[in-house]
Coordinates of C-alpha atoms in Angstrom, one line a residue:
Chain B
M263 CA 61.5 82.3 22.9
T264 CA 64.6 81.3 23.3
P265 CA 64.4 77.8 23.8
L266 CA 63.9 77.4 20.0
T267 CA 67.6 77.8 20.0
F268 CA 68.0 73.9 21.3
R269 CA 66.4 72.8 18.0
R270 CA 68.7 74.9 15.7
D271 CA 71.3 72.6 15.6
E272 CA 74.8 74.5 16.1
P273 CA 76.9 72.7 18.3
A274 CA 78.7 75.8 19.6
A275 CA 75.5 76.8 20.8
R276 CA 74.6 73.8 22.8
T277 CA 75.8 74.8 26.4
S278 CA 73.7 77.9 26.6
G279 CA 71.0 76.0 24.6
L280 CA 71.4 73.3 27.8
L281 CA 71.5 76.4 30.3
A282 CA 68.3 77.9 28.6
V283 CA 66.4 74.3 28.7
V284 CA 66.9 74.2 32.5
K285 CA 65.6 77.9 33.0
H286 CA 62.9 77.0 30.7
G287 CA 62.2 73.8 32.7
R288 CA 61.9 75.5 35.9
Y289 CA 59.4 78.1 34.5
V290 CA 57.6 74.9 32.8
I291 CA 57.3 73.4 36.0
G292 CA 56.8 76.8 37.9
E293 CA 53.8 77.6 35.4
N294 CA 52.4 74.0 35.4
P295 CA 52.2 72.8 39.0
V296 CA 50.8 69.1 37.4
T297 CA 54.8 68.5 35.8
G298 CA 56.0 69.2 39.2
F299 CA 53.8 66.9 40.7
A300 CA 54.4 64.1 38.0
F301 CA 58.3 64.5 38.7
A302 CA 57.4 63.9 42.5
L303 CA 55.5 60.9 41.6
F304 CA 58.5 59.8 39.3
V305 CA 60.7 60.3 42.4
V306 CA 58.7 57.6 44.6
I307 CA 58.5 55.2 42.0
V308 CA 62.1 55.2 41.5
F309 CA 62.4 55.2 45.2
A310 CA 60.1 52.0 45.5
A311 CA 61.8 50.6 42.7
V312 CA 65.3 51.0 44.1
F313 CA 64.8 50.2 48.0
G314 CA 61.1 48.9 47.9
P315 CA 62.2 45.3 49.0
Y316 CA 64.0 46.8 51.9
V317 CA 61.4 49.0 53.5
V318 CA 58.1 46.8 53.1
P319 CA 57.0 45.7 56.2
Y320 CA 56.2 42.0 55.1
D321 CA 58.1 39.5 52.9
P322 CA 55.8 39.9 49.5
L323 CA 56.3 36.0 49.4
A324 CA 55.5 35.0 53.1
S325 CA 52.1 33.5 53.1
D326 CA 50.1 33.4 56.4
T327 CA 46.6 31.6 56.0
A328 CA 45.5 32.8 59.2
A329 CA 45.1 36.1 57.8
A330 CA 43.7 35.1 54.7
L331 CA 41.8 37.9 52.5
K332 CA 41.3 40.5 55.2
G333 CA 40.8 43.9 54.4
P334 CA 42.7 46.9 54.8
S335 CA 43.8 47.5 58.1
A336 CA 46.4 49.0 60.4
A337 CA 48.6 45.7 60.4
H338 CA 48.0 45.4 56.5
W339 CA 47.4 48.9 54.9
F340 CA 46.3 47.3 51.5
G341 CA 44.9 43.8 53.3
T342 CA 46.2 40.5 52.3
D343 CA 45.5 38.2 49.5
Q344 CA 43.8 34.7 49.4
L345 CA 47.1 33.1 51.0
G346 CA 47.4 35.7 53.8
R347 CA 50.6 37.6 51.8
D348 CA 50.8 41.4 52.4
V349 CA 49.1 43.1 49.5
F350 CA 50.8 46.5 50.1
S351 CA 54.2 44.9 50.2
R352 CA 53.4 42.9 47.2
V353 CA 52.6 45.9 45.4
V354 CA 55.8 48.2 46.2
V355 CA 58.1 45.3 45.5
A356 CA 56.5 44.7 42.3
T357 CA 57.5 48.2 41.2
R358 CA 60.8 47.3 40.5
L359 CA 60.3 44.5 38.0
D360 CA 57.3 46.5 36.3
F361 CA 59.9 49.6 35.9
V362 CA 62.7 47.5 34.8
I363 CA 60.7 45.7 32.1
A364 CA 59.5 49.3 30.8
L365 CA 63.0 51.0 31.2
A366 CA 64.5 47.7 29.3
S367 CA 61.8 47.5 26.5
V368 CA 62.1 51.5 25.9
A369 CA 66.1 51.3 25.8
L370 CA 66.0 48.4 23.3
V371 CA 63.4 50.1 21.1
F372 CA 65.4 53.3 21.0
A373 CA 68.2 51.0 20.1
M374 CA 66.7 49.5 17.2
G375 CA 64.2 51.8 16.2
G376 CA 65.9 55.1 17.0
L377 CA 69.1 54.1 15.0
A378 CA 67.2 52.2 12.0
G379 CA 65.4 55.7 11.6
V380 CA 67.9 57.8 12.1
A381 CA 69.8 55.6 9.1
A382 CA 66.7 55.6 7.3
G383 CA 66.6 59.3 7.5
F384 CA 70.2 60.2 7.1
F385 CA 71.1 57.7 4.0
G386 CA 67.7 57.8 2.3
G387 CA 67.4 55.1 -0.7
W388 CA 67.5 51.0 0.2
T389 CA 67.8 51.8 3.9
D390 CA 64.9 53.8 4.0
R391 CA 62.7 51.9 1.9
I392 CA 63.5 48.7 3.8
V393 CA 63.2 50.1 7.5
G394 CA 60.1 52.1 6.1
R395 CA 58.3 48.5 5.2
L396 CA 59.7 46.7 8.0
A397 CA 57.4 49.3 10.1
D398 CA 54.7 49.6 7.9
T399 CA 54.0 45.7 8.2
I400 CA 54.5 45.9 11.9
M401 CA 52.1 48.7 12.0
A402 CA 49.4 46.4 10.0
F403 CA 49.0 44.5 13.1
P404 CA 47.1 45.5 16.0
L405 CA 49.9 45.9 18.3
F406 CA 48.8 44.4 21.6
V407 CA 47.8 40.9 19.6
L408 CA 51.2 41.3 18.0
A409 CA 53.1 41.3 21.4
M410 CA 50.9 38.4 22.3
G411 CA 52.0 36.3 19.0
I412 CA 55.6 37.5 19.6
V413 CA 55.7 36.2 23.1
A414 CA 53.8 32.8 22.2
A415 CA 56.6 32.5 19.4
L416 CA 59.6 33.0 21.4
G417 CA 58.6 31.5 24.7
N418 CA 56.9 32.7 27.8
T419 CA 59.8 34.5 29.6
V420 CA 60.1 38.2 31.2
Q421 CA 62.6 38.8 28.8
N422 CA 60.4 37.9 25.8
I423 CA 58.0 40.5 27.1
V424 CA 60.7 42.9 26.9
I425 CA 61.6 42.1 23.4
A426 CA 57.8 42.1 22.3
T427 CA 57.1 45.1 24.0
A428 CA 59.7 47.2 21.9
I429 CA 59.1 45.2 18.8
V430 CA 55.6 46.7 18.6
N431 CA 56.7 50.3 19.5
F432 CA 59.3 50.1 16.8
P433 CA 57.2 51.8 14.0
L434 CA 56.9 54.8 16.3
Y435 CA 60.6 55.2 17.0
A436 CA 61.9 54.6 13.3
R437 CA 59.2 56.9 12.0
I438 CA 60.4 60.0 14.7
A439 CA 64.0 59.3 14.2
R440 CA 63.5 59.2 10.5
S441 CA 62.1 62.5 10.1
E442 CA 64.4 64.3 12.5
A443 CA 67.3 63.2 10.9
N444 CA 65.9 63.7 7.4
I445 CA 65.6 67.4 8.1
R446 CA 69.5 67.4 9.6
R447 CA 70.7 65.4 6.7
D448 CA 72.0 68.8 4.6
A449 CA 72.1 71.2 7.5
G450 CA 74.9 73.1 7.9
F451 CA 76.9 71.7 10.8
V452 CA 76.4 67.8 8.8
M453 CA 78.3 69.9 5.8
A454 CA 81.0 70.7 8.1
A455 CA 81.6 68.1 9.7
R456 CA 81.9 66.2 6.3
L457 CA 84.1 68.5 5.3
S458 CA 86.5 68.1 7.8
G459 CA 86.9 64.4 6.9
N460 CA 84.5 62.7 9.0
G461 CA 82.9 59.5 7.6
E462 CA 79.3 59.1 7.2
F463 CA 78.8 56.9 9.8
R464 CA 81.0 59.0 12.4
I465 CA 78.5 61.8 11.2
L466 CA 75.5 59.8 11.9
L467 CA 76.4 58.6 15.3
A468 CA 78.6 61.8 16.8
H469 CA 76.6 64.6 15.1
I470 CA 73.2 63.8 14.0
L471 CA 72.2 60.9 16.9
P472 CA 72.9 63.7 19.9
N473 CA 70.8 66.3 18.1
I474 CA 68.0 64.2 18.1
M475 CA 68.2 63.2 21.6
P476 CA 65.9 65.8 23.3
I477 CA 63.0 64.5 20.9
M478 CA 63.5 61.0 21.3
I479 CA 63.9 61.4 25.3
V480 CA 60.3 62.9 25.0
Q481 CA 59.1 59.8 23.2
M482 CA 60.6 57.5 25.7
S483 CA 59.3 58.8 28.5
L484 CA 55.8 58.6 26.9
T485 CA 56.3 55.0 25.5
M486 CA 57.3 54.1 29.4
G487 CA 53.6 54.5 30.3
Y488 CA 52.6 52.5 27.3
A489 CA 55.4 49.7 28.0
I490 CA 54.1 49.3 31.6
L491 CA 50.4 48.8 30.3
N492 CA 51.5 46.3 27.9
A493 CA 53.6 44.6 29.9
A494 CA 51.2 44.1 32.6
G495 CA 48.2 43.3 30.0
L496 CA 50.7 40.3 28.8
S497 CA 50.8 39.0 32.2
F498 CA 47.3 39.8 32.8
I499 CA 46.4 37.1 30.4
G500 CA 49.2 34.7 31.8
L501 CA 51.9 35.6 29.6
G502 CA 55.5 36.3 30.9
V503 CA 55.9 36.7 34.5
R504 CA 54.6 33.8 36.4
P505 CA 53.0 33.5 39.8
P506 CA 54.0 34.0 42.7
T507 CA 56.4 36.6 41.5
A508 CA 55.0 39.9 42.8
E509 CA 54.0 41.9 39.4
W510 CA 51.4 44.4 39.2
G511 CA 49.3 42.8 35.9
I512 CA 49.4 39.1 37.6
M513 CA 48.4 40.5 40.9
V514 CA 45.3 42.1 39.3
A515 CA 44.7 38.6 37.3
E516 CA 45.0 37.0 40.4
G517 CA 42.4 39.3 42.3
A518 CA 39.9 39.3 39.7
A519 CA 38.2 36.4 40.6
F520 CA 37.4 38.0 44.2
M521 CA 35.9 41.0 42.5
V522 CA 32.9 39.0 42.5
S523 CA 32.7 38.1 46.1
G524 CA 33.5 41.4 47.4
E525 CA 37.1 41.2 48.1
W526 CA 38.1 44.1 46.0
W527 CA 41.5 45.0 47.8
I528 CA 43.4 42.3 46.1
A529 CA 42.8 43.7 42.4
F530 CA 42.5 47.2 43.2
F531 CA 45.8 48.3 44.9
P532 CA 48.1 47.0 42.2
G533 CA 45.5 48.2 39.5
L534 CA 45.8 51.4 41.2
A535 CA 49.8 51.4 41.4
L536 CA 49.6 50.5 37.6
M537 CA 47.4 53.4 36.6
V538 CA 49.3 56.0 38.8
A539 CA 52.7 54.9 37.3
V540 CA 51.3 55.0 33.8
F541 CA 49.5 58.7 34.6
C542 CA 53.0 59.9 35.9
F543 CA 54.9 58.8 32.8
N544 CA 52.2 60.3 30.7
L545 CA 52.4 63.6 32.8
L546 CA 56.1 63.8 32.7
G547 CA 56.4 63.2 28.9
D548 CA 53.7 66.1 28.1
G549 CA 56.2 68.0 30.6
L550 CA 59.3 67.2 29.0
R551 CA 57.7 67.9 25.5
D552 CA 56.7 71.2 26.8
I553 CA 60.6 71.9 27.7
V554 CA 61.9 70.5 24.5
D555 CA 59.4 71.8 22.1
P556 CA 57.4 74.5 23.5
Q557 CA 55.4 75.2 20.0
R558 CA 53.8 71.6 20.0
R559 CA 52.1 72.3 23.7
T560 CA 48.5 71.9 24.1
Chain S
M20 CA 35.2 56.5 -6.6
L21 CA 35.2 52.8 -7.8
A22 CA 38.9 53.7 -9.1
M23 CA 39.7 54.7 -5.8
I24 CA 38.8 51.7 -3.8
L25 CA 40.5 49.3 -6.3
K26 CA 43.8 51.4 -6.2
R27 CA 43.4 51.1 -2.3
L28 CA 43.0 47.5 -2.5
L29 CA 46.3 47.0 -4.8
V30 CA 47.9 49.2 -2.0
A31 CA 46.6 46.7 0.8
I32 CA 48.1 43.6 -0.9
P33 CA 51.5 44.1 0.2
S34 CA 50.4 44.9 4.0
L35 CA 48.8 41.4 3.5
I36 CA 51.7 39.8 2.3
G37 CA 54.0 41.3 4.8
V38 CA 51.2 39.8 7.8
V39 CA 51.1 36.6 6.4
I40 CA 55.1 36.3 6.3
I41 CA 55.5 37.4 9.8
T42 CA 52.4 34.9 10.8
F43 CA 54.4 32.2 9.3
L44 CA 58.1 33.1 10.9
L45 CA 56.2 33.5 14.1
T46 CA 55.2 29.8 13.7
R47 CA 58.6 28.6 12.8
A48 CA 60.0 30.6 15.7
L49 CA 58.3 28.4 17.8
P50 CA 60.1 26.6 20.6
G51 CA 59.7 23.0 20.5
D52 CA 59.6 20.4 17.6
P53 CA 56.0 20.3 16.2
A54 CA 56.8 16.5 14.9
A55 CA 57.9 15.2 18.2
Y56 CA 54.5 16.5 19.7
F57 CA 52.4 14.9 17.3
A58 CA 54.1 11.6 17.3
G59 CA 53.6 11.3 20.7
P60 CA 55.8 10.9 23.7
A61 CA 56.6 7.2 23.2
A62 CA 57.7 7.6 19.3
T63 CA 60.8 6.2 18.1
Q64 CA 63.3 8.7 16.4
E65 CA 62.2 6.9 13.2
A66 CA 58.2 7.8 13.7
I67 CA 59.1 11.2 14.5
A68 CA 60.9 11.5 11.3
Q69 CA 58.2 10.1 9.4
V70 CA 55.5 12.6 11.2
R71 CA 58.1 15.3 10.0
A72 CA 58.0 14.3 6.5
K73 CA 54.3 14.0 6.6
L74 CA 54.0 17.8 7.7
G75 CA 56.5 18.8 5.4
L76 CA 58.7 20.0 8.2
D77 CA 61.5 18.5 6.4
Q78 CA 61.3 20.6 3.6
P79 CA 63.4 24.0 3.3
L80 CA 61.7 27.2 4.7
P81 CA 60.5 28.5 1.2
T82 CA 58.8 25.5 0.5
Q83 CA 57.1 25.1 3.6
F84 CA 56.0 28.9 2.9
M85 CA 54.5 27.9 -0.3
R86 CA 52.3 25.0 1.3
Y87 CA 51.6 27.2 4.4
A88 CA 50.1 30.1 1.9
A89 CA 48.4 27.2 -0.5
D90 CA 46.8 26.3 2.8
L91 CA 45.4 30.1 3.7
A92 CA 44.4 30.6 0.1
R93 CA 41.8 27.3 0.6
G94 CA 40.7 28.8 4.2
D95 CA 42.8 26.4 6.3
L96 CA 44.1 27.8 9.2
G97 CA 45.3 24.2 10.7
T98 CA 43.5 22.3 13.6
S99 CA 43.5 23.1 17.3
L100 CA 45.8 20.3 19.4
T101 CA 43.7 20.8 22.6
T102 CA 39.9 20.8 20.6
G103 CA 40.6 18.8 17.4
Q104 CA 38.6 21.6 15.9
P105 CA 39.6 23.3 12.8
V106 CA 41.0 26.5 14.0
A107 CA 38.8 28.5 10.9
T108 CA 35.6 26.9 12.0
E109 CA 36.0 28.1 15.7
I110 CA 37.3 31.3 14.7
R111 CA 34.1 31.8 12.3
N112 CA 31.9 30.8 15.1
R113 CA 33.6 33.0 17.8
L114 CA 34.1 35.8 15.9
P115 CA 30.6 37.7 16.2
A116 CA 30.9 37.4 19.9
S117 CA 33.9 39.8 19.4
A118 CA 32.6 41.9 16.8
E119 CA 29.7 42.6 18.5
L120 CA 31.5 43.4 21.7
T121 CA 34.0 45.9 19.8
L122 CA 31.2 47.3 17.6
L123 CA 29.2 48.4 20.6
G124 CA 32.3 49.7 22.5
L125 CA 33.0 51.8 19.9
I126 CA 29.6 53.0 19.1
I127 CA 29.2 53.9 22.7
S128 CA 32.8 55.7 22.8
V129 CA 31.9 57.8 19.7
L130 CA 28.6 59.1 21.1
I131 CA 30.0 60.1 23.9
A132 CA 33.3 61.4 23.0
V133 CA 32.5 63.3 19.7
P134 CA 29.8 65.4 21.7
L135 CA 32.6 66.0 24.2
G136 CA 35.1 66.9 22.2
I137 CA 33.0 69.6 20.1
L138 CA 31.5 71.0 23.5
A139 CA 34.9 71.5 24.8
A140 CA 36.2 73.0 21.9
T141 CA 33.4 75.6 21.5
R142 CA 33.6 76.5 25.0
P143 CA 37.4 76.6 25.8
G144 CA 38.3 76.9 29.4
S145 CA 34.9 76.2 30.7
L146 CA 34.0 73.2 32.9
V147 CA 33.3 71.2 30.2
D148 CA 36.9 71.7 28.5
H149 CA 38.4 71.0 32.0
A150 CA 36.1 67.8 32.1
C151 CA 37.1 66.8 28.8
R152 CA 40.9 67.4 29.7
V153 CA 40.7 65.2 32.9
L154 CA 39.2 62.3 31.3
T155 CA 41.4 62.2 28.3
T156 CA 44.3 62.3 30.6
A157 CA 42.8 59.8 32.6
G158 CA 41.5 57.6 30.1
V159 CA 44.8 56.9 28.9
S160 CA 46.5 55.9 31.9
L161 CA 43.4 53.0 32.8
P162 CA 44.3 49.6 32.2
V163 CA 41.4 48.4 30.5
F164 CA 41.2 45.0 32.2
F165 CA 41.3 47.0 35.7
T166 CA 38.5 49.4 34.6
G167 CA 36.5 46.2 33.8
L168 CA 37.2 44.9 37.4
I169 CA 36.1 48.1 38.8
L170 CA 32.9 48.1 36.8
V171 CA 32.3 44.6 37.9
Y172 CA 32.6 45.1 41.4
V173 CA 30.5 48.5 41.6
F174 CA 27.8 47.4 39.2
Y175 CA 27.7 43.6 39.9
Y176 CA 28.8 43.3 43.4
L177 CA 27.9 46.5 45.1
L178 CA 24.5 47.8 43.2
G179 CA 23.7 44.3 41.8
F180 CA 22.4 46.0 38.7
A181 CA 24.6 43.9 36.6
P182 CA 24.3 40.3 36.0
A183 CA 27.7 38.0 36.6
P184 CA 30.3 38.7 34.4
L185 CA 30.0 35.3 32.7
G186 CA 29.8 35.2 28.7
R187 CA 26.8 36.5 26.5
L188 CA 23.8 35.3 27.8
D189 CA 22.7 34.3 31.4
V190 CA 22.4 30.6 31.4
F191 CA 18.5 30.6 32.0
F192 CA 18.2 32.0 28.3
S193 CA 18.9 29.9 25.2
A194 CA 20.7 31.8 22.5
P195 CA 18.4 33.1 19.6
E196 CA 18.6 31.6 16.1
A197 CA 22.2 32.5 14.3
I198 CA 21.5 34.9 11.4
T199 CA 23.8 37.6 12.2
G200 CA 25.4 35.9 15.0
F201 CA 25.1 38.8 17.3
Y202 CA 22.8 38.3 19.8
L203 CA 21.2 41.6 20.1
L204 CA 20.2 41.7 16.3
D205 CA 19.0 38.2 16.3
S206 CA 16.9 38.5 19.3
L207 CA 15.0 41.5 17.5
I208 CA 14.4 39.8 14.7
A209 CA 13.1 36.8 16.3
R210 CA 11.1 39.4 18.2
D211 CA 12.3 37.7 21.5
L212 CA 12.7 40.7 23.6
E213 CA 13.3 38.9 26.7
T214 CA 16.3 37.7 25.5
F215 CA 17.3 40.9 23.8
R216 CA 17.4 42.6 27.4
A217 CA 19.3 39.6 28.9
A218 CA 22.0 39.7 26.2
L219 CA 22.4 43.5 26.1
A220 CA 22.7 43.1 30.1
Q221 CA 25.6 41.0 29.7
L222 CA 27.0 43.1 26.8
L223 CA 26.5 46.7 28.5
L224 CA 29.5 46.5 31.0
P225 CA 32.2 44.9 28.9
A226 CA 31.1 47.6 26.1
L227 CA 31.4 50.0 28.5
T228 CA 34.9 49.1 29.8
L229 CA 36.0 49.2 25.8
A230 CA 34.4 52.8 25.3
I231 CA 36.2 53.9 28.3
F232 CA 39.2 52.9 27.3
S233 CA 38.8 54.4 23.5
L234 CA 37.1 57.4 24.8
A235 CA 40.2 59.5 25.2
P236 CA 41.9 59.6 22.0
I237 CA 38.6 60.3 20.2
A238 CA 37.4 63.0 22.3
R239 CA 41.1 64.7 22.4
M240 CA 41.5 64.6 18.7
T241 CA 37.8 66.0 18.4
R242 CA 38.6 69.0 20.5
A243 CA 41.7 69.6 18.9
S244 CA 40.4 69.5 15.0
M245 CA 37.4 71.2 15.9
L246 CA 39.5 74.0 17.4
A247 CA 41.6 74.6 14.6
V248 CA 38.6 74.4 12.2
L249 CA 36.8 77.2 14.2
A250 CA 39.7 79.3 14.2
S251 CA 39.6 79.1 9.9
D252 CA 38.3 81.8 8.1
F253 CA 35.6 80.3 6.5
V254 CA 33.6 79.9 10.0
R255 CA 34.6 83.4 10.4
T256 CA 32.8 84.3 7.1
A257 CA 29.6 81.6 7.8
R258 CA 29.4 83.4 11.3
A259 CA 29.7 87.1 9.8
N260 CA 26.8 86.0 7.2
G261 CA 24.4 85.4 10.2
L262 CA 24.0 81.4 9.8
T263 CA 22.9 80.0 13.7
P264 CA 25.8 78.8 16.0
F265 CA 24.5 75.3 15.6
T266 CA 24.4 75.6 11.5
V267 CA 27.9 76.6 12.1
V268 CA 29.5 74.2 14.2
V269 CA 27.5 71.4 12.9
T270 CA 27.4 71.7 9.1
Y271 CA 30.2 73.6 8.2
A272 CA 32.8 72.9 11.1
F273 CA 32.1 69.6 11.7
R274 CA 32.4 68.0 8.4
N275 CA 35.7 69.5 7.8
A276 CA 37.0 68.5 11.5
M277 CA 36.2 65.0 11.0
L278 CA 39.0 63.9 8.6
P279 CA 41.5 63.6 11.6
V280 CA 38.8 62.3 13.9
V281 CA 38.2 59.3 11.3
T282 CA 42.2 58.9 11.2
T283 CA 42.4 58.2 15.2
L284 CA 39.3 56.1 14.9
G285 CA 41.5 53.8 12.9
M286 CA 44.2 53.7 15.6
V287 CA 41.3 53.2 18.2
F288 CA 40.3 50.2 16.6
S289 CA 43.8 48.7 16.6
F290 CA 43.7 49.3 20.4
L291 CA 40.2 48.1 20.5
L292 CA 41.4 44.8 19.0
G293 CA 44.3 44.2 21.4
A294 CA 41.9 45.4 24.5
N295 CA 39.5 43.0 23.3
V296 CA 41.2 40.2 24.4
L297 CA 41.8 41.5 28.2
V298 CA 38.1 42.5 28.3
E299 CA 37.1 39.0 26.9
K300 CA 39.2 37.4 29.8
V301 CA 37.8 39.8 32.6
F302 CA 34.1 39.0 31.3
A303 CA 34.7 35.4 30.3
W304 CA 33.6 36.6 26.8
P305 CA 33.2 33.6 24.3
G306 CA 34.8 35.7 21.7
I307 CA 38.3 35.2 19.7
G308 CA 40.4 36.8 22.0
S309 CA 39.4 34.4 25.2
Y310 CA 40.0 31.6 22.6
A311 CA 43.6 32.9 21.7
V312 CA 44.2 32.9 25.3
E313 CA 43.2 29.8 26.2
A314 CA 45.4 28.2 23.4
L315 CA 48.3 30.3 24.9
I316 CA 48.3 28.9 27.9
A317 CA 47.8 25.4 26.3
S318 CA 51.0 26.3 24.1
D319 CA 48.7 25.3 21.3
F320 CA 49.7 27.4 18.3
A321 CA 47.5 26.9 15.3
P322 CA 44.8 28.7 17.3
V323 CA 47.1 31.8 18.1
Q324 CA 48.3 31.8 14.6
G325 CA 45.0 32.1 13.1
F326 CA 43.7 34.7 15.7
V327 CA 46.8 36.8 15.2
L328 CA 46.3 36.6 11.3
T329 CA 42.4 37.2 11.6
M330 CA 43.2 40.4 13.7
A331 CA 45.5 41.6 11.5
A332 CA 43.4 41.0 8.0
L333 CA 40.3 42.6 9.9
Y334 CA 42.9 45.7 11.0
V335 CA 43.9 46.0 7.2
A336 CA 40.2 45.6 6.0
L337 CA 39.2 48.4 8.5
N338 CA 41.9 51.0 7.2
L339 CA 40.4 50.5 3.7
V340 CA 37.2 51.3 5.1
I341 CA 38.5 54.5 6.6
D342 CA 40.1 55.4 3.3
I343 CA 37.0 55.2 1.5
L344 CA 35.2 56.9 4.5
Y345 CA 37.8 59.5 3.8
G346 CA 36.6 60.0 0.2
L347 CA 32.7 60.1 1.3
I348 CA 33.9 62.8 3.9
D349 CA 36.4 65.0 1.7
P350 CA 35.7 65.1 -2.2
R351 CA 39.2 66.4 -2.6
V352 CA 40.8 63.2 -1.6
R353 CA 38.8 61.7 -4.2
I354 CA 40.0 63.9 -6.8
E355 CA 43.6 63.4 -5.7
A356 CA 43.1 59.4 -5.6

């Protein structure tokens, strides 16, 4: 299979490799309509995140007690909550916050775990030992519990949810980056770069890192879903985002009390949005992995 | 075997030390001054300094850490600010509730996921296989608190099968005498079938929620691992020798496919311990998860710290058990160790 050239790290072969990836990508989407579907879903999510606040029919924070606790109707597609706020508008507007939290935490963990892992795999020795120990210690905690502890310790803000989600994902990124960098540390192109007088850090950042990017990007897509779940879980138990902000986790928490009295829509629609978003990122991650690493396809 | 267990115990020690250090650092990174908190709002600077000295907070960090470790060694996790109870006692009282829930969830999940994975692997491309794939992909995308709420809506509000999601036992029943702390076992020991039925009714929905959550990784791993084993030479030989398909699949293939499944169980348990917190909140379950959540909301940090530490210790212990299970399932692991 041609796309395997992508994993062989000759910089000269990269442009044709990229072309092969695009071609292979089109093939994978043709072969697997689910990936195409996930990509369409992703476009919808990004659209809601960017333009959501401008296209929704109601102000997500405006309460209207006369219309409180009404079921789904033509005026309110997803019904209204206990304060008469439009659930549909709130679900759409919340997309931006949830998406940004997930994106920021994934970017952060890529910067921390990815770089630490690459350095560990490339330099070996003490760097490797310290990064490995750190990852092991984090792995010794149940991850959600550790995230709770971190948010409790650092303070109850959205920013700290991002940090906590990044920290609990650190071992995963560090390990993948480490093993990928490790197999390349003595590769031909690294030797060549070294011979032509590049410093070790330059080799690390300019030669090793770009080569492991495809695998890291797949990982980022796969962890996006987990990051959204983690953030929503934290705000569900009252950490991070505070009412009346529209966020999926907190909206489910607000609607939870009404589930036992039959007003299902308040919690159901934000929960559904959460599920669809996570589902989309998981499918997309699987699809991307098929493109980058066809051998691991299941 | 004993040597292996001892060796594995030694390996667990550094993880435990790391866990203790991180929990300690987490509390020291807390915003706010505990001394000012204890001294009360009307306290003078002097009084606050006095309290700080009494709590040992004016000592350098390493000294504080030694004190903290010494307290831990005596089983002292501090005192909750809101309830005034020692954290260790509260956690001990609430742990059985969480353990009963998590274990039942895990048992239900394994009972469904393992046969499903085996069926899917023995009949690739069949209806069971597709069902398995849909289930595993959808399962990982479901927020566990959302599944719980849907179950409550369907089984409590719509169908009326389940009791109100409020704790371990309906108010009309009194808790059975605590022997194991597990209501199901305790009520059976007391031969009180009414209470057993009531406790089971309360337990079923939250346990099912946890089971749905953990189903996906177990089924997925069972299927993948069985597929690999079924394609191997010794299975072909067993088949060629005319053994019944049942013997081949269950006795030969499954035992060999179990190692990766058991590894996955460890990971699933880590997820379950986290998911437990969310499920306990949905079902008002009086376990350690809801204890931690209440403390978090009141900014009461000793319980949170005790909770994180207990969970981590449980998880390290569980990984130990899994390694021992490895030795039981696969004799080769024993020899290598």
